PDB file of C-alpha atoms in Angstrom:
ATOM      1  CA  MET B   1     250.193 158.678 -29.360  1.00 43.00           C
ATOM      2  CA  SER B   2     249.200 158.356 -32.494  1.00 42.00           C
ATOM      3  CA  THR B   3     252.319 157.858 -33.895  1.00 41.00           C
ATOM      4  CA  TYR B   4     253.503 155.267 -31.361  1.00 45.00           C
ATOM      5  CA  MET B   5     250.086 153.301 -32.260  1.00 45.00           C
ATOM      6  CA  ASN B   6     250.944 153.684 -36.123  1.00 44.00           C
ATOM      7  CA  ALA B   7     254.532 152.094 -35.137  1.00 46.00           C
ATOM      8  CA  THR B   8     252.753 149.122 -33.338  1.00 47.00           C
ATOM      9  CA  GLU B   9     250.454 148.522 -36.493  1.00 47.00           C
ATOM     10  CA  VAL B  10     252.321 148.304 -39.216  1.00 46.00           C
ATOM     11  CA  PRO B  11     254.388 145.481 -40.166  1.00 48.00           C
ATOM     12  CA  ALA B  12     257.352 144.402 -38.585  1.00 48.00           C
ATOM     13  CA  SER B  13     259.294 144.189 -42.083  1.00 50.00           C
ATOM     14  CA  ASP B  14     258.431 148.033 -42.633  1.00 53.00           C
ATOM     15  CA  LEU B  15     259.669 148.916 -39.414  1.00 56.00           C
ATOM     16  CA  SER B  16     263.589 149.964 -38.792  1.00 63.00           C
ATOM     17  CA  ILE B  17     265.666 147.885 -36.649  1.00 74.00           C
ATOM     18  CA  LEU B  18     265.737 150.162 -33.609  1.00 69.00           C
ATOM     19  CA  GLN B  19     261.815 150.253 -33.853  1.00 69.00           C
ATOM     20  CA  GLN B  20     262.096 146.361 -33.894  1.00 75.00           C
ATOM     21  CA  ILE B  21     264.470 146.027 -30.848  1.00 77.00           C
ATOM     22  CA  ASN B  22     262.137 148.490 -29.217  1.00 76.00           C
ATOM     23  CA  LEU B  23     258.944 146.676 -29.501  1.00 79.00           C
ATOM     24  CA  LYS B  24     261.112 143.751 -28.885  1.00 83.00           C
ATOM     25  CA  LEU B  25     262.590 144.730 -25.447  1.00 84.00           C
ATOM     26  CA  GLN B  26     258.961 146.452 -24.132  1.00 82.00           C
ATOM     27  CA  SER B  27     257.155 143.276 -24.875  1.00 85.00           C
ATOM     28  CA  CYS B  28     260.013 141.058 -23.262  1.00 89.00           C
ATOM     29  CA  PHE B  29     260.381 143.885 -19.827  1.00 89.00           C
ATOM     30  CA  SER B  30     256.047 143.430 -19.896  1.00 89.00           C
ATOM     31  CA  TYR B  31     256.333 139.821 -19.736  1.00 92.00           C
ATOM     32  CA  PHE B  32     258.802 139.874 -17.242  1.00 92.00           C
ATOM     33  CA  SER B  33     257.029 142.463 -15.230  1.00 92.00           C
ATOM     34  CA  ILE B  34     253.828 140.222 -15.421  1.00 93.00           C
ATOM     35  CA  PHE B  35     255.784 137.690 -13.810  1.00 93.00           C
ATOM     36  CA  ASP B  36     257.475 138.986 -11.110  1.00 91.00           C
ATOM     37  CA  ASN B  37     254.912 140.982 -10.024  1.00 93.00           C
ATOM     38  CA  PHE B  38     252.489 138.070  -9.824  1.00 94.00           C
ATOM     39  CA  VAL B  39     255.066 136.484  -7.713  1.00 92.00           C
ATOM     40  CA  ILE B  40     255.134 139.515  -5.185  1.00 92.00           C
ATOM     41  CA  LEU B  41     251.228 139.318  -5.018  1.00 93.00           C
ATOM     42  CA  LEU B  42     251.273 135.630  -4.311  1.00 92.00           C
ATOM     43  CA  THR B  43     253.919 136.070  -1.662  1.00 92.00           C
ATOM     44  CA  LEU B  44     252.180 138.689   0.003  1.00 91.00           C
ATOM     45  CA  LEU B  45     248.965 136.826  -0.136  1.00 91.00           C
ATOM     46  CA  TYR B  46     250.169 133.221   0.962  1.00 90.00           C
ATOM     47  CA  ILE B  47     252.755 134.392   3.470  1.00 89.00           C
ATOM     48  CA  LYS B  48     250.752 135.469   6.652  1.00 87.00           C
ATOM     49  CA  HIS B  49     253.845 137.822   7.931  1.00 86.00           C
ATOM     50  CA  PHE B  50     252.485 140.275   5.205  1.00 88.00           C
ATOM     51  CA  HIS B  51     249.163 140.018   6.156  1.00 89.00           C
ATOM     52  CA  ASN B  52     249.602 143.309   8.066  1.00 87.00           C
ATOM     53  CA  LYS B  53     248.368 146.892   7.542  1.00 89.00           C
ATOM     54  CA  ARG B  54     252.347 148.011   6.682  1.00 86.00           C
ATOM     55  CA  TYR B  55     252.348 146.131   3.497  1.00 90.00           C
ATOM     56  CA  ILE B  56     248.704 147.382   1.959  1.00 93.00           C
ATOM     57  CA  PHE B  57     250.044 149.936  -0.141  1.00 93.00           C
ATOM     58  CA  LEU B  58     252.875 147.549  -1.325  1.00 92.00           C
ATOM     59  CA  MET B  59     250.101 145.461  -2.587  1.00 93.00           C
ATOM     60  CA  SER B  60     248.805 147.924  -4.331  1.00 94.00           C
ATOM     61  CA  LEU B  61     252.042 149.336  -5.938  1.00 93.00           C
ATOM     62  CA  SER B  62     252.588 145.171  -7.019  1.00 93.00           C
ATOM     63  CA  LEU B  63     248.919 144.778  -8.342  1.00 94.00           C
ATOM     64  CA  SER B  64     249.337 148.469 -10.561  1.00 93.00           C
ATOM     65  CA  ASP B  65     252.820 147.408 -12.020  1.00 92.00           C
ATOM     66  CA  PHE B  66     251.542 143.830 -12.780  1.00 94.00           C
ATOM     67  CA  LEU B  67     248.535 145.710 -14.959  1.00 92.00           C
ATOM     68  CA  THR B  68     251.224 147.794 -16.155  1.00 89.00           C
ATOM     69  CA  GLY B  69     253.241 145.150 -17.493  1.00 89.00           C
ATOM     70  CA  PHE B  70     249.741 143.243 -18.766  1.00 89.00           C
ATOM     71  CA  LEU B  71     248.565 146.631 -20.158  1.00 87.00           C
ATOM     72  CA  LEU B  72     252.005 147.451 -22.273  1.00 84.00           C
ATOM     73  CA  ALA B  73     252.397 143.760 -23.454  1.00 85.00           C
ATOM     74  CA  TRP B  74     249.221 144.096 -24.737  1.00 85.00           C
ATOM     75  CA  THR B  75     249.780 147.546 -26.808  1.00 79.00           C
ATOM     76  CA  THR B  76     252.777 145.407 -28.614  1.00 77.00           C
ATOM     77  CA  HIS B  77     250.156 143.061 -30.194  1.00 77.00           C
ATOM     78  CA  LYS B  78     246.944 145.270 -30.583  1.00 76.00           C
ATOM     79  CA  PRO B  79     247.774 148.845 -29.890  1.00 68.00           C
ATOM     80  CA  SER B  80     244.742 150.904 -28.181  1.00 70.00           C
ATOM     81  CA  GLN B  81     244.471 154.819 -26.866  1.00 70.00           C
ATOM     82  CA  LEU B  82     242.204 152.830 -24.178  1.00 73.00           C
ATOM     83  CA  LEU B  83     245.277 150.429 -23.118  1.00 75.00           C
ATOM     84  CA  ILE B  84     247.581 153.400 -23.126  1.00 73.00           C
ATOM     85  CA  GLN B  85     245.128 155.625 -21.055  1.00 76.00           C
ATOM     86  CA  CYS B  86     244.717 152.467 -18.962  1.00 79.00           C
ATOM     87  CA  ALA B  87     248.470 152.465 -18.474  1.00 79.00           C
ATOM     88  CA  ASN B  88     248.502 155.943 -17.366  1.00 78.00           C
ATOM     89  CA  THR B  89     246.691 155.561 -14.838  1.00 83.00           C
ATOM     90  CA  THR B  90     248.611 152.307 -13.118  1.00 87.00           C
ATOM     91  CA  SER B  91     251.491 154.959 -13.035  1.00 83.00           C
ATOM     92  CA  ILE B  92     249.546 157.627 -11.180  1.00 86.00           C
ATOM     93  CA  ILE B  93     247.931 154.236  -8.971  1.00 91.00           C
ATOM     94  CA  ALA B  94     251.996 153.444  -8.249  1.00 90.00           C
ATOM     95  CA  THR B  95     252.972 156.853  -7.463  1.00 89.00           C
ATOM     96  CA  LEU B  96     250.352 156.996  -4.824  1.00 92.00           C
ATOM     97  CA  SER B  97     250.360 153.954  -3.440  1.00 93.00           C
ATOM     98  CA  ILE B  98     254.472 154.992  -2.821  1.00 92.00           C
ATOM     99  CA  LEU B  99     253.207 158.343  -1.352  1.00 92.00           C
ATOM    100  CA  GLY B 100     250.511 156.023   0.956  1.00 93.00           C
ATOM    101  CA  ALA B 101     253.296 153.795   2.139  1.00 91.00           C
ATOM    102  CA  THR B 102     255.296 156.936   2.784  1.00 91.00           C
ATOM    103  CA  LEU B 103     252.600 158.464   5.156  1.00 91.00           C
ATOM    104  CA  ASP B 104     251.793 155.214   6.968  1.00 90.00           C
ATOM    105  CA  ARG B 105     256.118 155.149   7.835  1.00 87.00           C
ATOM    106  CA  THR B 106     255.869 158.857   8.896  1.00 88.00           C
ATOM    107  CA  LEU B 107     253.389 158.802  11.285  1.00 87.00           C
ATOM    108  CA  ALA B 108     254.829 155.682  12.437  1.00 84.00           C
ATOM    109  CA  ILE B 109     257.531 156.964  13.323  1.00 83.00           C
ATOM    110  CA  THR B 110     257.078 160.722  13.802  1.00 82.00           C
ATOM    111  CA  HIS B 111     254.097 159.985  16.115  1.00 82.00           C
ATOM    112  CA  PRO B 112     254.184 156.136  17.040  1.00 79.00           C
ATOM    113  CA  LEU B 113     251.414 156.303  20.041  1.00 80.00           C
ATOM    114  CA  HIS B 114     249.036 158.244  17.672  1.00 82.00           C
ATOM    115  CA  TYR B 115     249.631 155.810  14.641  1.00 83.00           C
ATOM    116  CA  GLU B 116     248.696 152.706  16.635  1.00 80.00           C
ATOM    117  CA  ARG B 117     245.078 154.839  17.650  1.00 83.00           C
ATOM    118  CA  VAL B 118     244.584 155.805  14.518  1.00 82.00           C
ATOM    119  CA  SER B 119     245.882 153.355  11.913  1.00 84.00           C
ATOM    120  CA  SER B 120     244.181 150.279  11.060  1.00 88.00           C
ATOM    121  CA  ALA B 121     244.523 147.448   8.032  1.00 89.00           C
ATOM    122  CA  THR B 122     240.876 148.487   7.231  1.00 90.00           C
ATOM    123  CA  MET B 123     242.220 152.693   7.017  1.00 91.00           C
ATOM    124  CA  ASN B 124     244.785 151.683   4.588  1.00 92.00           C
ATOM    125  CA  ILE B 125     242.563 149.415   2.252  1.00 93.00           C
ATOM    126  CA  ILE B 126     240.307 152.443   1.782  1.00 94.00           C
ATOM    127  CA  ALA B 127     242.816 154.743   1.274  1.00 94.00           C
ATOM    128  CA  SER B 128     244.166 152.108  -1.533  1.00 94.00           C
ATOM    129  CA  VAL B 129     240.843 152.272  -2.890  1.00 95.00           C
ATOM    130  CA  ILE B 130     240.366 155.854  -3.200  1.00 95.00           C
ATOM    131  CA  ILE B 131     243.918 155.779  -4.912  1.00 94.00           C
ATOM    132  CA  TRP B 132     242.508 153.382  -7.670  1.00 94.00           C
ATOM    133  CA  ILE B 133     239.107 155.481  -8.038  1.00 92.00           C
ATOM    134  CA  PHE B 134     240.878 158.662  -8.234  1.00 89.00           C
ATOM    135  CA  SER B 135     243.628 157.777 -10.549  1.00 86.00           C
ATOM    136  CA  GLY B 136     240.838 156.401 -12.873  1.00 84.00           C
ATOM    137  CA  ILE B 137     238.543 159.103 -12.721  1.00 85.00           C
ATOM    138  CA  LEU B 138     241.286 161.444 -13.693  1.00 79.00           C
ATOM    139  CA  VAL B 139     242.704 159.691 -16.396  1.00 76.00           C
ATOM    140  CA  LEU B 140     239.649 158.180 -18.226  1.00 71.00           C
ATOM    141  CA  ALA B 141     237.056 160.120 -17.088  1.00 71.00           C
ATOM    142  CA  SER B 142     238.707 163.318 -17.514  1.00 66.00           C
ATOM    143  CA  PRO B 143     238.985 163.291 -21.442  1.00 64.00           C
ATOM    144  CA  VAL B 144     235.362 163.999 -21.988  1.00 70.00           C
ATOM    145  CA  ILE B 145     235.809 167.198 -20.530  1.00 72.00           C
ATOM    146  CA  ILE B 146     239.046 167.917 -22.230  1.00 70.00           C
ATOM    147  CA  SER B 147     241.677 165.937 -24.370  1.00 70.00           C
ATOM    148  CA  PHE B 148     243.372 162.533 -23.428  1.00 68.00           C
ATOM    149  CA  ALA B 149     246.613 164.891 -24.874  1.00 66.00           C
ATOM    150  CA  VAL B 150     246.399 167.446 -22.098  1.00 70.00           C
ATOM    151  CA  VAL B 151     245.360 165.063 -19.252  1.00 71.00           C
ATOM    152  CA  GLY B 152     247.564 162.065 -20.092  1.00 66.00           C
ATOM    153  CA  PHE B 153     251.204 164.383 -20.899  1.00 68.00           C
ATOM    154  CA  ILE B 154     250.437 167.902 -18.946  1.00 73.00           C
ATOM    155  CA  VAL B 155     248.307 167.068 -16.349  1.00 76.00           C
ATOM    156  CA  SER B 156     249.397 163.867 -15.412  1.00 76.00           C
ATOM    157  CA  PRO B 157     253.327 164.360 -15.347  1.00 77.00           C
ATOM    158  CA  ILE B 158     252.756 167.459 -12.908  1.00 80.00           C
ATOM    159  CA  LEU B 159     250.909 166.030 -10.465  1.00 83.00           C
ATOM    160  CA  ILE B 160     252.982 163.148 -10.585  1.00 82.00           C
ATOM    161  CA  PHE B 161     256.108 164.651  -9.903  1.00 82.00           C
ATOM    162  CA  PHE B 162     254.048 167.274  -7.087  1.00 88.00           C
ATOM    163  CA  ILE B 163     253.578 163.897  -5.517  1.00 89.00           C
ATOM    164  CA  VAL B 164     257.463 163.040  -6.074  1.00 87.00           C
ATOM    165  CA  ILE B 165     258.479 166.077  -4.050  1.00 90.00           C
ATOM    166  CA  ILE B 166     256.221 165.111  -1.097  1.00 92.00           C
ATOM    167  CA  ILE B 167     257.760 161.609  -0.897  1.00 90.00           C
ATOM    168  CA  THR B 168     260.692 162.712  -1.086  1.00 88.00           C
ATOM    169  CA  LEU B 169     260.351 165.599   1.605  1.00 89.00           C
ATOM    170  CA  LEU B 170     258.482 163.245   3.575  1.00 89.00           C
ATOM    171  CA  ASN B 171     261.583 160.792   3.924  1.00 86.00           C
ATOM    172  CA  ILE B 172     263.841 163.751   4.442  1.00 86.00           C
ATOM    173  CA  SER B 173     261.767 164.253   7.917  1.00 85.00           C
ATOM    174  CA  ILE B 174     261.709 160.401   8.634  1.00 84.00           C
ATOM    175  CA  LEU B 175     265.742 160.317   7.928  1.00 82.00           C
ATOM    176  CA  LYS B 176     265.975 163.020  10.254  1.00 81.00           C
ATOM    177  CA  SER B 177     263.366 161.668  12.749  1.00 78.00           C
ATOM    178  CA  LEU B 178     265.612 158.229  12.976  1.00 77.00           C
ATOM    179  CA  SER B 179     268.593 160.183  13.658  1.00 74.00           C
ATOM    180  CA  HIS B 180     267.163 161.558  16.925  1.00 71.00           C
ATOM    181  CA  SER B 181     265.456 158.939  17.938  1.00 60.00           C
ATOM    182  CA  SER B 182     267.886 156.692  20.196  1.00 54.00           C
ATOM    183  CA  SER B 183     265.678 157.963  23.495  1.00 54.00           C
ATOM    184  CA  PHE B 184     262.395 155.774  23.008  1.00 61.00           C
ATOM    185  CA  MET B 185     263.417 153.436  19.823  1.00 66.00           C
ATOM    186  CA  SER B 186     265.718 150.028  19.704  1.00 70.00           C
ATOM    187  CA  ASP B 187     268.310 149.684  17.270  1.00 71.00           C
ATOM    188  CA  GLU B 188     266.878 146.473  15.641  1.00 74.00           C
ATOM    189  CA  ARG B 189     263.513 149.148  15.424  1.00 75.00           C
ATOM    190  CA  ARG B 190     265.400 151.633  14.255  1.00 75.00           C
ATOM    191  CA  GLU B 191     267.386 149.555  11.530  1.00 78.00           C
ATOM    192  CA  GLU B 192     263.974 148.372   9.878  1.00 78.00           C
ATOM    193  CA  ASN B 193     262.428 151.832   9.692  1.00 79.00           C
ATOM    194  CA  GLN B 194     265.642 153.092   8.040  1.00 81.00           C
ATOM    195  CA  ARG B 195     265.608 149.805   5.816  1.00 83.00           C
ATOM    196  CA  VAL B 196     262.126 150.945   4.705  1.00 83.00           C
ATOM    197  CA  VAL B 197     262.528 154.098   4.302  1.00 84.00           C
ATOM    198  CA  ASN B 198     265.701 153.400   2.111  1.00 85.00           C
ATOM    199  CA  LEU B 199     263.448 151.212   0.079  1.00 87.00           C
ATOM    200  CA  LEU B 200     260.860 153.984  -0.620  1.00 87.00           C
ATOM    201  CA  LEU B 201     263.478 156.684  -1.396  1.00 87.00           C
ATOM    202  CA  ILE B 202     265.186 153.924  -4.342  1.00 90.00           C
ATOM    203  CA  LEU B 203     261.278 153.240  -5.408  1.00 89.00           C
ATOM    204  CA  THR B 204     260.935 156.968  -5.961  1.00 87.00           C
ATOM    205  CA  ALA B 205     263.884 157.194  -7.284  1.00 88.00           C
ATOM    206  CA  THR B 206     263.511 154.724 -10.111  1.00 89.00           C
ATOM    207  CA  PHE B 207     259.867 156.031 -10.931  1.00 85.00           C
ATOM    208  CA  VAL B 208     261.308 159.139 -11.661  1.00 84.00           C
ATOM    209  CA  PHE B 209     264.336 157.680 -13.806  1.00 86.00           C
ATOM    210  CA  CYS B 210     261.954 155.374 -15.864  1.00 83.00           C
ATOM    211  CA  TRP B 211     259.268 157.913 -16.532  1.00 80.00           C
ATOM    212  CA  LEU B 212     260.839 161.029 -16.975  1.00 78.00           C
ATOM    213  CA  PRO B 213     262.172 160.494 -20.573  1.00 76.00           C
ATOM    214  CA  LEU B 214     258.371 159.923 -21.144  1.00 72.00           C
ATOM    215  CA  CYS B 215     257.109 162.882 -20.002  1.00 70.00           C
ATOM    216  CA  ILE B 216     259.707 164.936 -21.762  1.00 70.00           C
ATOM    217  CA  THR B 217     259.043 163.110 -24.980  1.00 66.00           C
ATOM    218  CA  PHE B 218     255.846 161.937 -25.596  1.00 60.00           C
ATOM    219  CA  PRO B 219     254.261 165.778 -25.179  1.00 59.00           C
ATOM    220  CA  GLN B 220     256.141 166.865 -28.459  1.00 60.00           C
ATOM    221  CA  ALA B 221     254.894 163.771 -30.047  1.00 54.00           C
ATOM    222  CA  VAL B 222     251.317 164.301 -29.457  1.00 55.00           C
ATOM    223  CA  PHE B 223     251.807 168.037 -30.298  1.00 57.00           C
ATOM    224  CA  SER B 224     254.009 167.703 -33.362  1.00 55.00           C
ATOM    225  CA  SER B 225     252.759 167.933 -36.519  1.00 51.00           C
ATOM    226  CA  GLU B 226     253.692 164.412 -38.954  1.00 48.00           C
ATOM    227  CA  THR B 227     256.213 165.911 -41.229  1.00 49.00           C
ATOM    228  CA  GLU B 228     258.280 167.097 -37.641  1.00 46.00           C
ATOM    229  CA  ILE B 229     257.643 163.808 -36.258  1.00 44.00           C
ATOM    230  CA  GLN B 230     258.924 162.017 -38.979  1.00 45.00           C
ATOM    231  CA  ALA B 231     261.896 164.368 -39.401  1.00 43.00           C
ATOM    232  CA  VAL B 232     263.326 163.591 -36.205  1.00 43.00           C
ATOM    233  CA  ASP B 233     262.118 159.974 -36.218  1.00 45.00           C
ATOM    234  CA  CYS B 234     260.280 160.496 -33.501  1.00 42.00           C
ATOM    235  CA  LEU B 235     259.038 157.087 -33.063  1.00 44.00           C
ATOM    236  CA  THR B 236     262.243 155.447 -32.190  1.00 46.00           C
ATOM    237  CA  ILE B 237     263.788 158.056 -30.209  1.00 46.00           C
ATOM    238  CA  ALA B 238     261.346 159.875 -28.531  1.00 44.00           C
ATOM    239  CA  GLN B 239     258.554 157.176 -28.150  1.00 54.00           C
ATOM    240  CA  GLY B 240     260.103 153.639 -28.555  1.00 66.00           C
ATOM    241  CA  ILE B 241     262.620 154.235 -25.637  1.00 73.00           C
ATOM    242  CA  PRO B 242     260.800 155.640 -23.072  1.00 74.00           C
ATOM    243  CA  MET B 243     257.937 153.351 -23.152  1.00 75.00           C
ATOM    244  CA  VAL B 244     260.976 150.315 -23.064  1.00 81.00           C
ATOM    245  CA  LEU B 245     261.875 152.480 -19.839  1.00 83.00           C
ATOM    246  CA  LEU B 246     258.279 152.818 -18.466  1.00 80.00           C
ATOM    247  CA  THR B 247     257.738 148.975 -18.836  1.00 84.00           C
ATOM    248  CA  LEU B 248     261.261 148.383 -17.367  1.00 87.00           C
ATOM    249  CA  GLN B 249     260.379 150.197 -14.355  1.00 87.00           C
ATOM    250  CA  ALA B 250     257.233 147.848 -13.704  1.00 87.00           C
ATOM    251  CA  GLY B 251     259.399 145.272 -13.344  1.00 90.00           C
ATOM    252  CA  LEU B 252     262.298 146.284 -11.543  1.00 91.00           C
ATOM    253  CA  ASN B 253     260.379 146.818  -8.204  1.00 90.00           C
ATOM    254  CA  PRO B 254     259.970 143.287  -7.371  1.00 89.00           C
ATOM    255  CA  LEU B 255     263.477 143.350  -7.722  1.00 90.00           C
ATOM    256  CA  ILE B 256     264.258 146.577  -5.215  1.00 90.00           C
ATOM    257  CA  TYR B 257     261.693 144.690  -2.537  1.00 89.00           C
ATOM    258  CA  TRP B 258     263.714 141.200  -2.723  1.00 86.00           C
ATOM    259  CA  TRP B 259     267.144 143.388  -2.783  1.00 87.00           C
ATOM    260  CA  ARG B 260     266.329 145.649   0.325  1.00 85.00           C
ATOM    261  CA  LEU B 261     263.878 143.687   2.525  1.00 84.00           C
ATOM    262  CA  PRO B 262     265.200 140.361   4.010  1.00 84.00           C
ATOM    263  CA  SER B 263     261.486 139.554   4.901  1.00 85.00           C
ATOM    264  CA  PHE B 264     261.014 139.028   0.866  1.00 85.00           C
ATOM    265  CA  HIS B 265     263.801 136.595   0.827  1.00 83.00           C
ATOM    266  CA  GLN B 266     262.349 134.729   3.395  1.00 87.00           C
ATOM    267  CA  GLY B 267     258.366 134.880   2.274  1.00 87.00           C
ATOM    268  CA  MET B 268     259.795 133.724  -1.555  1.00 85.00           C
ATOM    269  CA  LYS B 269     261.641 131.203  -0.181  1.00 86.00           C
ATOM    270  CA  LYS B 270     258.569 129.719   1.625  1.00 88.00           C
ATOM    271  CA  LEU B 271     256.272 130.090  -1.170  1.00 87.00           C
ATOM    272  CA  PHE B 272     258.315 128.491  -3.119  1.00 88.00           C
ATOM    273  CA  GLN B 273     259.972 125.584  -1.062  1.00 88.00           C
ATOM    274  CA  ASP B 274     255.796 124.175  -0.039  1.00 86.00           C
ATOM    275  CA  PHE B 275     254.919 125.224  -3.959  1.00 84.00           C
ATOM    276  CA  TRP B 276     257.795 122.445  -4.677  1.00 87.00           C
ATOM    277  CA  ARG B 277     256.555 120.305  -1.770  1.00 86.00           C
ATOM    278  CA  ASN B 278     252.744 120.797  -2.818  1.00 85.00           C
ATOM    279  CA  VAL B 279     254.215 119.023  -6.336  1.00 81.00           C
ATOM    280  CA  GLN B 280     256.455 116.533  -4.986  1.00 81.00           C
ATOM    281  CA  MET B 281     253.230 115.081  -2.797  1.00 82.00           C
ATOM    282  CA  ARG B 282     251.134 115.329  -5.752  1.00 78.00           C
ATOM    283  CA  SER B 283     253.534 113.170  -7.678  1.00 72.00           C
ATOM    284  CA  VAL B 284     253.879 110.710  -5.041  1.00 72.00           C
ATOM    285  CA  ARG B 285     250.057 110.250  -4.732  1.00 70.00           C
ATOM    286  CA  VAL B 286     249.832 110.001  -8.272  1.00 68.00           C
ATOM    287  CA  ASP B 287     252.197 107.471  -8.470  1.00 62.00           C
ATOM    288  CA  TYR B 288     250.649 105.498  -5.393  1.00 64.00           C
ATOM    289  CA  THR B 289     247.622 105.472  -7.460  1.00 70.00           C
ATOM    290  CA  ALA B 290     248.893 104.805 -10.849  1.00 65.00           C
ATOM    291  CA  ARG B 291     250.245 101.606  -8.668  1.00 66.00           C
ATOM    292  CA  SER B 292     247.002 100.720  -6.822  1.00 61.00           C
ATOM    293  CA  PRO B 293     245.130  98.566  -9.453  1.00 55.00           C
ATOM    294  CA  THR B 294     248.223  96.680  -9.812  1.00 52.00           C
ATOM    295  CA  ILE B 295     248.643  95.745  -6.224  1.00 46.00           C
ATOM    296  CA  SER B 296     245.085  94.849  -5.809  1.00 47.00           C
ATOM    297  CA  ASN B 297     244.714  92.893  -8.792  1.00 48.00           C
ATOM    298  CA  THR B 298     247.877  90.528  -7.471  1.00 47.00           C
ATOM    299  CA  ASN B 299     246.300  90.403  -4.340  1.00 45.00           C
ATOM    300  CA  SER B 300     243.265  88.916  -5.717  1.00 42.00           C
ATOM    301  CA  ILE B 301     245.553  86.570  -7.884  1.00 36.00           C
ATOM    302  CA  GLN B 302     247.085  85.065  -5.047  1.00 41.00           C
ATOM    303  CA  ASP B 303     243.887  84.803  -3.050  1.00 37.00           C
ATOM    304  CA  VAL B 304     242.374  82.446  -5.028  1.00 35.00           C
ATOM    305  CA  PRO B 305     243.295  78.656  -4.356  1.00 34.00           C
TER     306      PRO B 305
END
């Protein structure tokens, strides 16, 4: 951790070319993540179709990705262990949010009648709040008792991959249920559920792919001596590239939503259309206001005998 912070603190001219490329990529992906997750959050808030209990965990995931991009963008300019800890917190929140969405779909598909009785938007909101509080306490408060290195690079990875295993098993059970649901589920409903399950699996696989290098290499950097770190150029290989992948992952999720869910195509299209329509109407009003005094003055001159 300290070596990564040192890499961002030294002047750019003192860094190797690969280190500079890593920092530039991390910065670019961070700003991209901020932008596209902001668009997703606007879409979820603006389009009434998404004001549904099914999308609450997706909103939690998008918000955590937005904050991840913001925090990692900040670390490229002003490195801080607290910022890294916060980014670790948002990673746990993202995993637990995917788990929450998977549990919601599992209950909806395997026990549809029970799901309608017990599930509600309020319960999902409360679950999301608990996820954020639990993740914050785990990463930000627990280092008071044990070191951040142990929490950030031993406890958190173990927890995350345990959650990933649960998500994978749940999605497999959902797929099995969908294959035997022909008697009580319409083709359209089955296709929609299949699409959501595939989305959750892709999100999980993307998360693991981008997070695994960090879990493998960062502990080595944290617990190695400075001599060992410099000998293998750990700043460049073991820290820079995994951090770039972590930043990329937060920006990829909105693209996956757009790719796998047609409702997001329509929602974002409507968002931009309404935004452009409002801009045009505002420009027309401004132009009319600007012309009004001239028209009034002209009329007053013509009225003079």
